[in-house]
PDB file of C-alpha atoms in Angstrom:
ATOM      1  CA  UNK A 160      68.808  76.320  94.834  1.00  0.00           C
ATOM      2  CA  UNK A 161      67.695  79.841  96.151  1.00  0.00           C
ATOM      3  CA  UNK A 162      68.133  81.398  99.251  1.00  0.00           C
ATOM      4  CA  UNK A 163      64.676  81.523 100.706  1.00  0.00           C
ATOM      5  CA  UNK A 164      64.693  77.732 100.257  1.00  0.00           C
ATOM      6  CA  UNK A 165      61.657  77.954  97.633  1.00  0.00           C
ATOM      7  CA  UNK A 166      62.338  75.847  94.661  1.00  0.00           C
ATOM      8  CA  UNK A 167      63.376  77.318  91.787  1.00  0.00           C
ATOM      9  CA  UNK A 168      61.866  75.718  89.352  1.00  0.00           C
ATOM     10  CA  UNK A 169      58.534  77.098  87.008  1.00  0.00           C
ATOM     11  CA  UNK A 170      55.878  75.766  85.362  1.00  0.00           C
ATOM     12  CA  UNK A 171      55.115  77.017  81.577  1.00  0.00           C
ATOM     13  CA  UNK A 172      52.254  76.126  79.437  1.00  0.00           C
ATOM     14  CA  UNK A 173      48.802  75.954  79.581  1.00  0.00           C
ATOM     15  CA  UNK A 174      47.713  72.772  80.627  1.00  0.00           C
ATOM     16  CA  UNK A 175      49.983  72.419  83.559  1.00  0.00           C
ATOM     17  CA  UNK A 176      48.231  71.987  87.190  1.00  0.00           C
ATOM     18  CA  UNK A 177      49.703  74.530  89.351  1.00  0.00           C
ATOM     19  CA  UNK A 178      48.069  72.764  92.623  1.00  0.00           C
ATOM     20  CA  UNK A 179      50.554  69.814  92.141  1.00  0.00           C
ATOM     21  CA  UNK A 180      53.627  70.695  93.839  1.00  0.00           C
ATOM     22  CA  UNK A 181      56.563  69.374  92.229  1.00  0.00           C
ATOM     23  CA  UNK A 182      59.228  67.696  94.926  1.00  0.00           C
ATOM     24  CA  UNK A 183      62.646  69.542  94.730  1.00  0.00           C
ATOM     25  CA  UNK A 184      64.141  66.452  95.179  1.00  0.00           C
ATOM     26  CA  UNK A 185      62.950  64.844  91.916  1.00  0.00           C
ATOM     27  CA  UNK A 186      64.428  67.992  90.253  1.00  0.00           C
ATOM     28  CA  UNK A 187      67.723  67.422  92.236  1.00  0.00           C
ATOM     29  CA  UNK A 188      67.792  63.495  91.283  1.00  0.00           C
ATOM     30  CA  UNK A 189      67.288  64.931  87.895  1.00  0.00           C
ATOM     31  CA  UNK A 190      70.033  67.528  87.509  1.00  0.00           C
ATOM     32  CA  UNK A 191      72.141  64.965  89.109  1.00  0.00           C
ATOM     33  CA  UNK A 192      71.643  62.575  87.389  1.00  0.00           C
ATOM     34  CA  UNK A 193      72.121  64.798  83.798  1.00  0.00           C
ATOM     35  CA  UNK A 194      74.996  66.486  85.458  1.00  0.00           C
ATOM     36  CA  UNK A 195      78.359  66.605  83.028  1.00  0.00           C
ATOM     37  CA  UNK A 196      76.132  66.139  80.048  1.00  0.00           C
ATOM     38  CA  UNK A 197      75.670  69.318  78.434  1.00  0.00           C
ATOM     39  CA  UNK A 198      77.511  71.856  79.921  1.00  0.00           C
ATOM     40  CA  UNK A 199      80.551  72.321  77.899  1.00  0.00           C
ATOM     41  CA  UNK A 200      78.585  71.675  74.625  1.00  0.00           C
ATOM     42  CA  UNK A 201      78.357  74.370  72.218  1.00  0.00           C
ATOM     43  CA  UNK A 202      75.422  72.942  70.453  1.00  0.00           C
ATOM     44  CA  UNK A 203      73.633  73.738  74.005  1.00  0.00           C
ATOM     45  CA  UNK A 204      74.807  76.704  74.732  1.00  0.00           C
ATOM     46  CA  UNK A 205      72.109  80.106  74.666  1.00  0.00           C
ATOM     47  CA  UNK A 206      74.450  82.962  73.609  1.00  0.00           C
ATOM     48  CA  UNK A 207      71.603  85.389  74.485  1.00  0.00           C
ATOM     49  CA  UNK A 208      71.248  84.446  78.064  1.00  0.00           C
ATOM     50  CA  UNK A 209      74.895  82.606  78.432  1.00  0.00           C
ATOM     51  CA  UNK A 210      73.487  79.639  79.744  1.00  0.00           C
ATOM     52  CA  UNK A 211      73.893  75.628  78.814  1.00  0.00           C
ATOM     53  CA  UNK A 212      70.796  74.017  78.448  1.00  0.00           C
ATOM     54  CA  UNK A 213      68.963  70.288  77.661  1.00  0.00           C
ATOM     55  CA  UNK A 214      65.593  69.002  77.851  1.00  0.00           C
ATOM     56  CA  UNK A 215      64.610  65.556  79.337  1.00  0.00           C
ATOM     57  CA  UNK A 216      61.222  64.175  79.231  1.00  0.00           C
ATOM     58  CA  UNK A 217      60.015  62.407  82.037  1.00  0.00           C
ATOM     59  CA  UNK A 218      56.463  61.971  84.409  1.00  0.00           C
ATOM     60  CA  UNK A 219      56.999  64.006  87.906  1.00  0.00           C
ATOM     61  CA  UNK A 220      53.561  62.855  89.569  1.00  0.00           C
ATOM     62  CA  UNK A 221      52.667  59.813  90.556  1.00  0.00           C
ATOM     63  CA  UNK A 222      49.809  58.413  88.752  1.00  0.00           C
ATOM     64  CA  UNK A 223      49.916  60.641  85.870  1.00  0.00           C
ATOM     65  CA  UNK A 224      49.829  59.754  82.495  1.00  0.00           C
ATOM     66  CA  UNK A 225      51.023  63.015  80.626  1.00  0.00           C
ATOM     67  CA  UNK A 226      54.875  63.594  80.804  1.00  0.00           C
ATOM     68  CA  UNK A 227      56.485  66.649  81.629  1.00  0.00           C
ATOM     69  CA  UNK A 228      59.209  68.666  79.909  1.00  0.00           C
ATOM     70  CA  UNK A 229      62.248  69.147  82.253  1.00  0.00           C
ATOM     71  CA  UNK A 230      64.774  71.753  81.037  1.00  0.00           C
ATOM     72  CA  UNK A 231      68.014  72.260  82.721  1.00  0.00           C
ATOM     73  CA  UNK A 232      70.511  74.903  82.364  1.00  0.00           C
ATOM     74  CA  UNK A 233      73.336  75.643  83.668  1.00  0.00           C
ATOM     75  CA  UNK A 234      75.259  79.246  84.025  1.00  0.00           C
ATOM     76  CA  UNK A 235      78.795  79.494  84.930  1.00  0.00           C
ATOM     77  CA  UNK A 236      78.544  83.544  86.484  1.00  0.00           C
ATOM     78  CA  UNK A 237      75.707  81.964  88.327  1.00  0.00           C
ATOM     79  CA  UNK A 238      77.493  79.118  90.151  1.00  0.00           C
ATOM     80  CA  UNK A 239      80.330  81.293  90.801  1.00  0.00           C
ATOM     81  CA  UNK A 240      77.957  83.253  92.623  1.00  0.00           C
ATOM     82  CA  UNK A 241      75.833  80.615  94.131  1.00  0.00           C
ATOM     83  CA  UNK A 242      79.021  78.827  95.456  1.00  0.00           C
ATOM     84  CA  UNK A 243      80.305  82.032  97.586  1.00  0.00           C
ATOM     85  CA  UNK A 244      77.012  82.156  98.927  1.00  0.00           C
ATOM     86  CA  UNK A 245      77.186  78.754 100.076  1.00  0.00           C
ATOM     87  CA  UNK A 246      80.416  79.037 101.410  1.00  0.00           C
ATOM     88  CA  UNK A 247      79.656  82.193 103.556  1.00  0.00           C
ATOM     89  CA  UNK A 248      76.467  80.825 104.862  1.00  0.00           C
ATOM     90  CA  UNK A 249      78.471  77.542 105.908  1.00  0.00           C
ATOM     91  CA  UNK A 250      80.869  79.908 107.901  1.00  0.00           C
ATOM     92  CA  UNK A 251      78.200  81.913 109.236  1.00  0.00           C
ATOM     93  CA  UNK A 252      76.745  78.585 110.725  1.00  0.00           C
ATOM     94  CA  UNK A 253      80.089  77.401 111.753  1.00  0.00           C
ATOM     95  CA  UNK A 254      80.493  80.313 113.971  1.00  0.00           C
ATOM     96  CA  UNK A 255      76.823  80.488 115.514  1.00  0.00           C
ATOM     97  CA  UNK A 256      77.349  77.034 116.232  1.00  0.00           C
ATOM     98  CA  UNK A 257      81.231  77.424 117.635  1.00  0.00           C
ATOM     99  CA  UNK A 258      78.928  80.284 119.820  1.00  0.00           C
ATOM    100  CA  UNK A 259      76.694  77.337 121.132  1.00  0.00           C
ATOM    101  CA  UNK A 260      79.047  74.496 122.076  1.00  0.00           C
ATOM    102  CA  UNK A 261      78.723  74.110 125.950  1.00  0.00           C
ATOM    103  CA  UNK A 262      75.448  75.589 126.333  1.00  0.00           C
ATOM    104  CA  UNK A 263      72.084  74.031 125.945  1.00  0.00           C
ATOM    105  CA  UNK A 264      70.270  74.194 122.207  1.00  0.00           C
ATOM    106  CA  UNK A 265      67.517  71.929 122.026  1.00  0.00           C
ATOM    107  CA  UNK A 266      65.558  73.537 118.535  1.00  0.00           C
ATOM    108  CA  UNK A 267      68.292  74.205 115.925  1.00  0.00           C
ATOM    109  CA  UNK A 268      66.657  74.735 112.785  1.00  0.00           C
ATOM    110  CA  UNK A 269      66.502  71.845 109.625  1.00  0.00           C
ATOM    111  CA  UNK A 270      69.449  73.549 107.945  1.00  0.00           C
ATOM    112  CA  UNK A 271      71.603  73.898 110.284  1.00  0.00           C
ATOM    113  CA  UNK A 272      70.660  70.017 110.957  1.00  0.00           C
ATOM    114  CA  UNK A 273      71.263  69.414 106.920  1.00  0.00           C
ATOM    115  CA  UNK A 274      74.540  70.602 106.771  1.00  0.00           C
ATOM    116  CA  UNK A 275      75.902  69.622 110.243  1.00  0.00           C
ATOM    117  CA  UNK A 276      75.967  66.753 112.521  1.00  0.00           C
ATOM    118  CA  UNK A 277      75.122  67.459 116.169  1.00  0.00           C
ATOM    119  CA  UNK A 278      76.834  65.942 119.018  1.00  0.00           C
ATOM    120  CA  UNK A 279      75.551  66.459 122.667  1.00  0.00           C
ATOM    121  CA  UNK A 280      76.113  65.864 125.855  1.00  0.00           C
ATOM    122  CA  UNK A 281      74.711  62.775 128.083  1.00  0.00           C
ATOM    123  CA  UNK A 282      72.187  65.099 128.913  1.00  0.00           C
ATOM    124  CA  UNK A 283      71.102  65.474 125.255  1.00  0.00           C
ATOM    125  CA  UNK A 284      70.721  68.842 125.421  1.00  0.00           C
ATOM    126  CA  UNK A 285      73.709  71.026 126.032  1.00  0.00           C
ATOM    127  CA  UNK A 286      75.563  70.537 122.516  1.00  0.00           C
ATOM    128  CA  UNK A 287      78.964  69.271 122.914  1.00  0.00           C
ATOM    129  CA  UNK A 288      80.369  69.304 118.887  1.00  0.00           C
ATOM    130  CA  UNK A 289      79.018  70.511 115.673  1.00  0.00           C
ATOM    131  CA  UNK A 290      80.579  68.184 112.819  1.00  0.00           C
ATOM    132  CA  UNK A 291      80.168  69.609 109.060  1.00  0.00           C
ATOM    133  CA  UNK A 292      78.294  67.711 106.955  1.00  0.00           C
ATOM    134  CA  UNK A 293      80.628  67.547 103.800  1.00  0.00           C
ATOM    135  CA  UNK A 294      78.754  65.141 101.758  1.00  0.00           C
ATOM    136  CA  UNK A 295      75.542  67.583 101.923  1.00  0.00           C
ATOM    137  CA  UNK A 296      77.773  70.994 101.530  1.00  0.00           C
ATOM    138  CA  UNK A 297      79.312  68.951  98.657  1.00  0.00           C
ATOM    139  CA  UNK A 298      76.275  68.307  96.826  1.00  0.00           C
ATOM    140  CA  UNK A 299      75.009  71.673  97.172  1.00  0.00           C
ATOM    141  CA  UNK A 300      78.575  73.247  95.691  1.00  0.00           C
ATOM    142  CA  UNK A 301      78.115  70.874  93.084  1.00  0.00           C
ATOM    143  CA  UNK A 302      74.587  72.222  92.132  1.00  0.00           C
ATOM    144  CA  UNK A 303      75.494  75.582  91.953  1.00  0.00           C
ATOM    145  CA  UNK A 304      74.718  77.176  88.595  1.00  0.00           C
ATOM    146  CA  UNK A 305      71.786  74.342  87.736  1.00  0.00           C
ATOM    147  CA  UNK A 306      67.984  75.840  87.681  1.00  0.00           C
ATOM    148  CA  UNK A 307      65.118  74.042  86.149  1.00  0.00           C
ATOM    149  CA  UNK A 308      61.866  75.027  83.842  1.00  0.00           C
ATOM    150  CA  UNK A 309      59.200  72.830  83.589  1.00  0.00           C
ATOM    151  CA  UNK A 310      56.840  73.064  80.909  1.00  0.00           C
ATOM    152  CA  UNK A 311      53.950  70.941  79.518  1.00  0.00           C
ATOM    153  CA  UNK A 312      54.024  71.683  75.946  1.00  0.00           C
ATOM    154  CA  UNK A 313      56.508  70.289  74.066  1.00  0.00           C
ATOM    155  CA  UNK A 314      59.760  72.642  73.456  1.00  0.00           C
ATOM    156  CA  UNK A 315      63.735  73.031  73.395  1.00  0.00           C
ATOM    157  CA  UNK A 316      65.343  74.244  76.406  1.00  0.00           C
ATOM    158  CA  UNK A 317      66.475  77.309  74.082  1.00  0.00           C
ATOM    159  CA  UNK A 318      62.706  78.105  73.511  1.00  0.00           C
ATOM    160  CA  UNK A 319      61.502  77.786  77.379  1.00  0.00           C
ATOM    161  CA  UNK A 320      64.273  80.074  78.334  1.00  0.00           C
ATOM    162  CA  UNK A 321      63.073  82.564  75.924  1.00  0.00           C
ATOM    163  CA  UNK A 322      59.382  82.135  76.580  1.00  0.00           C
ATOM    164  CA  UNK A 323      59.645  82.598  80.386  1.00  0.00           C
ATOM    165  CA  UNK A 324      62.190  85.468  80.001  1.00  0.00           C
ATOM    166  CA  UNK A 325      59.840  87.050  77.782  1.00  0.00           C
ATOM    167  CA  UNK A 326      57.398  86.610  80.410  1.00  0.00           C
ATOM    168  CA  UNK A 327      59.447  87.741  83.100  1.00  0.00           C
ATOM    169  CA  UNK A 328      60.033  91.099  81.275  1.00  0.00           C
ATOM    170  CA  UNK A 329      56.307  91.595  80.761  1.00  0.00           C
ATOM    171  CA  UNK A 330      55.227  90.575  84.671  1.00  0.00           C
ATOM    172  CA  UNK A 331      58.049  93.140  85.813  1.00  0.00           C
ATOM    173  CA  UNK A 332      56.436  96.101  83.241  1.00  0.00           C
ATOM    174  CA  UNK A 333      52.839  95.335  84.590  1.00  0.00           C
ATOM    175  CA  UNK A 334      54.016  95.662  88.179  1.00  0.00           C
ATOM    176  CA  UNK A 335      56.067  99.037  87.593  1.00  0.00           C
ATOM    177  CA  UNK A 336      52.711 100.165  86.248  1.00  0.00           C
ATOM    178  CA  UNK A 337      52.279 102.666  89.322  1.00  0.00           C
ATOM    179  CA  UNK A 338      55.584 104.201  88.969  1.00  0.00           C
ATOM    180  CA  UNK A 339      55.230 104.934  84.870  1.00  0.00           C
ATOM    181  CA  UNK A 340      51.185 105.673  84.549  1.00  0.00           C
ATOM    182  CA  UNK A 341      50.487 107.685  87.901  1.00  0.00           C
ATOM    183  CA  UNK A 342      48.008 104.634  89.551  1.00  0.00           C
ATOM    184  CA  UNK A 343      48.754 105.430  93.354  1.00  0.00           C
ATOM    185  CA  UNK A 344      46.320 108.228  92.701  1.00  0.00           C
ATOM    186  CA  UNK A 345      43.272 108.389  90.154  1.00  0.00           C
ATOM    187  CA  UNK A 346      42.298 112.156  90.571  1.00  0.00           C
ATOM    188  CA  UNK A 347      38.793 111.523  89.197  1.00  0.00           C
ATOM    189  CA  UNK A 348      35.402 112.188  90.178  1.00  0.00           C
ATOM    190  CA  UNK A 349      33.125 109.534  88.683  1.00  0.00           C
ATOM    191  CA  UNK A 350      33.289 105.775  87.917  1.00  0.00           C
ATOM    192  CA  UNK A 351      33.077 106.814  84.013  1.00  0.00           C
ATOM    193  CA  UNK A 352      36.074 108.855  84.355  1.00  0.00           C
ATOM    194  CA  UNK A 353      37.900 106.306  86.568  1.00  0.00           C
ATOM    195  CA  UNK A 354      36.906 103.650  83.584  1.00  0.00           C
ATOM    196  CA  UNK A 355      38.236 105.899  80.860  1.00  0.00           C
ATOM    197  CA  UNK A 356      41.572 106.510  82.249  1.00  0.00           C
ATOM    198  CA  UNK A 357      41.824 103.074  83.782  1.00  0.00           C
ATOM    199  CA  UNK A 358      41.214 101.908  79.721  1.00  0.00           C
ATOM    200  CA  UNK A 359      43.837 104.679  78.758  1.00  0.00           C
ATOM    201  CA  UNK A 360      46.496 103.500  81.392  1.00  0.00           C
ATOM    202  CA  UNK A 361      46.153  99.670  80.157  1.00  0.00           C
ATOM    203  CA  UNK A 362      46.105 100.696  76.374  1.00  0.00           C
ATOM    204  CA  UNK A 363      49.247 103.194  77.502  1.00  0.00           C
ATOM    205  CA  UNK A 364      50.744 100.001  79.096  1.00  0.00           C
ATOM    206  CA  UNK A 365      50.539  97.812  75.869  1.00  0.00           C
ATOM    207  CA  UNK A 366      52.483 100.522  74.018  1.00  0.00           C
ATOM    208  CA  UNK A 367      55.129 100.587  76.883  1.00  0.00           C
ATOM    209  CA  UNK A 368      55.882  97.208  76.987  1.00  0.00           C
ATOM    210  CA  UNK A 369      56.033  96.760  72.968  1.00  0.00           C
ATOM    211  CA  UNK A 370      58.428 100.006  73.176  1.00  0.00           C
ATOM    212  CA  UNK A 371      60.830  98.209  75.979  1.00  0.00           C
ATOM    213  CA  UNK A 372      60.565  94.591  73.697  1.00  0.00           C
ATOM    214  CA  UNK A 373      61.960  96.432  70.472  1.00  0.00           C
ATOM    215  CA  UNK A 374      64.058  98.600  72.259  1.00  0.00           C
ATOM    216  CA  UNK A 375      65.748  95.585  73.913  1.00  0.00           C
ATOM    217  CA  UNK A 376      66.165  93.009  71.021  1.00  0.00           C
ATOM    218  CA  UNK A 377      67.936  96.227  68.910  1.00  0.00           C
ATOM    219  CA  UNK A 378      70.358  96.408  71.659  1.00  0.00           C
ATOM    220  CA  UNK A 379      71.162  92.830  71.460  1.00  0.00           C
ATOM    221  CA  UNK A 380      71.919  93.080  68.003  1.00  0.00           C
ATOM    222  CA  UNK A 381      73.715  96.014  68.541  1.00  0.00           C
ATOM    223  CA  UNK A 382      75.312  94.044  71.654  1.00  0.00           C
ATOM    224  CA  UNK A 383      75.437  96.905  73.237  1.00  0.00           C
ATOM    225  CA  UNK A 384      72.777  98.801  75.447  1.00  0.00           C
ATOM    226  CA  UNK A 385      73.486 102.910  75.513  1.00  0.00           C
ATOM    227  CA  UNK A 386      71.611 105.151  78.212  1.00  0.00           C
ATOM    228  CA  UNK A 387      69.479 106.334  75.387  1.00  0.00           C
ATOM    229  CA  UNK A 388      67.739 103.053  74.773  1.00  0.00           C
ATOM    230  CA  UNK A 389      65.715 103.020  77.336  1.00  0.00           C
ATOM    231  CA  UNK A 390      61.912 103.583  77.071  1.00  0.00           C
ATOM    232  CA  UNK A 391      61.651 107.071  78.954  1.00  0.00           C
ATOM    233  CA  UNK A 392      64.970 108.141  77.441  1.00  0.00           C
ATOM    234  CA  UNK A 393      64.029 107.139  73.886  1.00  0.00           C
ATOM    235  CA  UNK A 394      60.780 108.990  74.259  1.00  0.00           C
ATOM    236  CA  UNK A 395      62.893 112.157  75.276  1.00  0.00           C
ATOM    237  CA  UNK A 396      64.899 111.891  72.595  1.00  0.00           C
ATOM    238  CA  UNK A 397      61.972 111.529  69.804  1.00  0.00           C
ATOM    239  CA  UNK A 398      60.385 114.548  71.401  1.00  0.00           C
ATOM    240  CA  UNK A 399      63.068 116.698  69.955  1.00  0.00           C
ATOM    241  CA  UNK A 400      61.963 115.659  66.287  1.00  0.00           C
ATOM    242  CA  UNK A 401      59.570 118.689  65.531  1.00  0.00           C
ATOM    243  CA  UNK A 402      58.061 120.740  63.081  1.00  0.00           C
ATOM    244  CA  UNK A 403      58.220 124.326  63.044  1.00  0.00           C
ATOM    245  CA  UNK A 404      56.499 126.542  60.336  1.00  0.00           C
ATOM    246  CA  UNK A 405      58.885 128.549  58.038  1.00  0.00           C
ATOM    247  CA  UNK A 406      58.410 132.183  56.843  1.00  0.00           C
ATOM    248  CA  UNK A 407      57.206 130.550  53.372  1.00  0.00           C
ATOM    249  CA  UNK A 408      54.081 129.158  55.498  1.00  0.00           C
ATOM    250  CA  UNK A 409      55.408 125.754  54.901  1.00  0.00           C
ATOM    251  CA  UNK A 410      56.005 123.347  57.799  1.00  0.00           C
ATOM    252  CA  UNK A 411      59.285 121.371  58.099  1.00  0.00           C
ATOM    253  CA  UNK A 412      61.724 119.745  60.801  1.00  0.00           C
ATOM    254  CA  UNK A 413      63.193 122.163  62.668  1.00  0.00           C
ATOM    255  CA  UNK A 414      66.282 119.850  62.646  1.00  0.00           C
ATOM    256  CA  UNK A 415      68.232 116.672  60.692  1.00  0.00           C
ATOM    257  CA  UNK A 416      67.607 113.463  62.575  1.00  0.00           C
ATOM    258  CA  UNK A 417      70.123 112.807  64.805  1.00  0.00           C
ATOM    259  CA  UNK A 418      72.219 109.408  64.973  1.00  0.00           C
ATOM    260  CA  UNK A 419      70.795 108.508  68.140  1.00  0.00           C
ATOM    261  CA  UNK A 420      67.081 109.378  66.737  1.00  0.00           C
ATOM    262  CA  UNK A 421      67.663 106.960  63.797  1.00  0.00           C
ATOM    263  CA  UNK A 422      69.092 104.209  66.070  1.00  0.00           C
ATOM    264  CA  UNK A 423      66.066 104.700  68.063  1.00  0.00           C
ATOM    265  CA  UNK A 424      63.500 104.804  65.155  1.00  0.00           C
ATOM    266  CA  UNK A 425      64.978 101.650  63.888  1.00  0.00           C
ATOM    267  CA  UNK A 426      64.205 100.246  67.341  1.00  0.00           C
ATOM    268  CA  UNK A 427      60.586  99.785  65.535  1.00  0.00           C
ATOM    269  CA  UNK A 428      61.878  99.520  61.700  1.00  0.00           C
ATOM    270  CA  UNK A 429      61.447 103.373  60.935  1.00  0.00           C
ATOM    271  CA  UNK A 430      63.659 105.031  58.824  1.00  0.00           C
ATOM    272  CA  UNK A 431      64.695 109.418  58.148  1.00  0.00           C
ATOM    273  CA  UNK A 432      62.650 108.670  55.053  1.00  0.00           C
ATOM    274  CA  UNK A 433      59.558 107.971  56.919  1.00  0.00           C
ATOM    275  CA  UNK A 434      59.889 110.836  59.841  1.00  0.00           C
ATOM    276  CA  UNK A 435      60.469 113.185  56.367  1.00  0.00           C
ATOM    277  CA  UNK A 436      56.905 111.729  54.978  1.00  0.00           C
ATOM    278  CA  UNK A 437      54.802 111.998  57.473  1.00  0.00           C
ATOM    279  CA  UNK A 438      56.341 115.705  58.078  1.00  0.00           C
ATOM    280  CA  UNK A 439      54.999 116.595  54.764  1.00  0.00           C
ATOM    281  CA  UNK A 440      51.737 115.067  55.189  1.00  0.00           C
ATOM    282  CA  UNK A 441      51.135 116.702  58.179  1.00  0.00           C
ATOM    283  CA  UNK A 442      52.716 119.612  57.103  1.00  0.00           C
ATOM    284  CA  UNK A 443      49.588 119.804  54.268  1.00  0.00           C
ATOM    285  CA  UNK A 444      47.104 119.004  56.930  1.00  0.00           C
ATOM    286  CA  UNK A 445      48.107 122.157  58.661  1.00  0.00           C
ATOM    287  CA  UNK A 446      48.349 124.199  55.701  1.00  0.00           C
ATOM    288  CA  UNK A 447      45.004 123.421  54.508  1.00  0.00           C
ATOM    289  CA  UNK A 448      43.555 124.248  57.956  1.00  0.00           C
ATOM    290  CA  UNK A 449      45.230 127.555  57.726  1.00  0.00           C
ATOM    291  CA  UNK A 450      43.486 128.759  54.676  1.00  0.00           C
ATOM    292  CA  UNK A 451      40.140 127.541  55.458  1.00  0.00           C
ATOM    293  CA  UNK A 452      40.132 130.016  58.144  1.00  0.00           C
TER     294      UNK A 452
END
């Protein structure tokens, strides 16, 4: 469960409604229910995102034919986290509430209510003991580390993961569009223009976000990710591959390819030999321009 109370749980495919809300607590029967199934079994495990996951296939709205695709996963770094949270929130409760004992409080929000029983006074208002509510607190430690995907189309838990990571990466480029391609400020002075550049900036964006995806899946391979692997870095570092024209009129790199550069370059299966190629071609394109002057 997430702090801002929302549901954490997505919908992936294309023929899923996204009107229908789905109730949190048919997800929580759910992971319940699976709970101590999976999550110790290597043959569920996701080494890329260290998670455990399973798939169960089961109808969430009444009425409906079509069954959905319920995966659940569970990460351990997650529910360590998730569980401190709880616990500090409980104690931050505790003590507001401690705070109110003896005076009147007449609206105290639902979760405060879920996770406490309130005692008052004959007058019903002035609150006279605030009892914890283990067996809710409980469940809620014990659900620490479980999120849900729920997908239409038939798939493993390993492939939903991957899908809406995917998609996560790609949503987070496209909104970080501003900061990379300049849009707070267009600097043109007629629709055409604006169209142009606004065609530029989206084709820019394509290459951007196919940079960062084979950028990323060579550092997991490598399983490593150095500062030089990022998009902006990477394109620094291919900028210092240039050509520079020798006394013998003949173009050639000014320098060997570094280590880094060919780590890079494999990023998008390019090799020295190919850099060394398209020197030379381009290399004769310049030479023939010369002496046709």
């Amino acid at each position: 469960m997430n702090r801002s109370g929302r549901s954490p749980y997505l919908n992936i495919g294309p023929y899923v409604v996204l009107q229908k809300m789905i109730r949190e607590s048919e997800i929580r029967e759910i992971i319940l229910e699976n709970m101590g199934s999976f999550e110790t079994k290597r043959n569920r495990y996701n080494e890329r995102f260290d998670v455990y996951g399973t798939t169960i296939e089961r109808q969430l709205f009444d009425g409906e034919e079509q069954k959905r695709f319920i995966h659940i996963f569970y990460s351990d770094g997650r529910a360590y986290g998730e569980k401190q949270e709880i616990k500090q929130r409980g104690k931050r409760l505790k003590a507001y509430l401690n705070q109110c004992v003896g005076r009147e409080c007449e609206s105290l929000g639902p979760e405060i209510q879920k996770y406490f029983y309130l005692h008052y006074e004959n007058d019903g208002r002035t609150l006279k003991l605030a009892e914890e509510n283990t067996k809710a607190i409980e469940e809620e430690l014990s659900l620490a580390g479980y999120f849900a995907i729920v997908s239409s189309d038939r798939m493993t838990a390993k492939e939903a993961i991957e899908r809406y990571k995917s998609r996560d990466a790609s949503e987070k480029l496209f909104r970080a569009d501003q900061s990379y391609l300049g849009n707070r400020s267009m600097r043109v002075g007629s629709d055409a223009a604006l169209s142009t550049k606004i065609f530029i900036q989206f084709l820019a964006l394509i290459l951007h976000c196919r940079i960062y995806t084979d950028l990323k899946d060579k550092c997991e391979a490598m399983g490593k990710r150095p500062n030089d692997m990022t998009v902006p870095a990477a394109l620094k570092e291919l900028e210092k591959i240039v050509m520079i024209r020798h006394l013998d009129g003949i173009y050639r790199l000014d320098h060997a390819i570094t280590k880094t550069q060919k780590t890079i370059l494999d990023s998008f299966g390019l090799t020295e030999a190919n850099v060394r190629y398209q020197t030379q071609e381009i290399g004769k394109i310049l030479q023939e321009t010369e002496e046709a002057r």
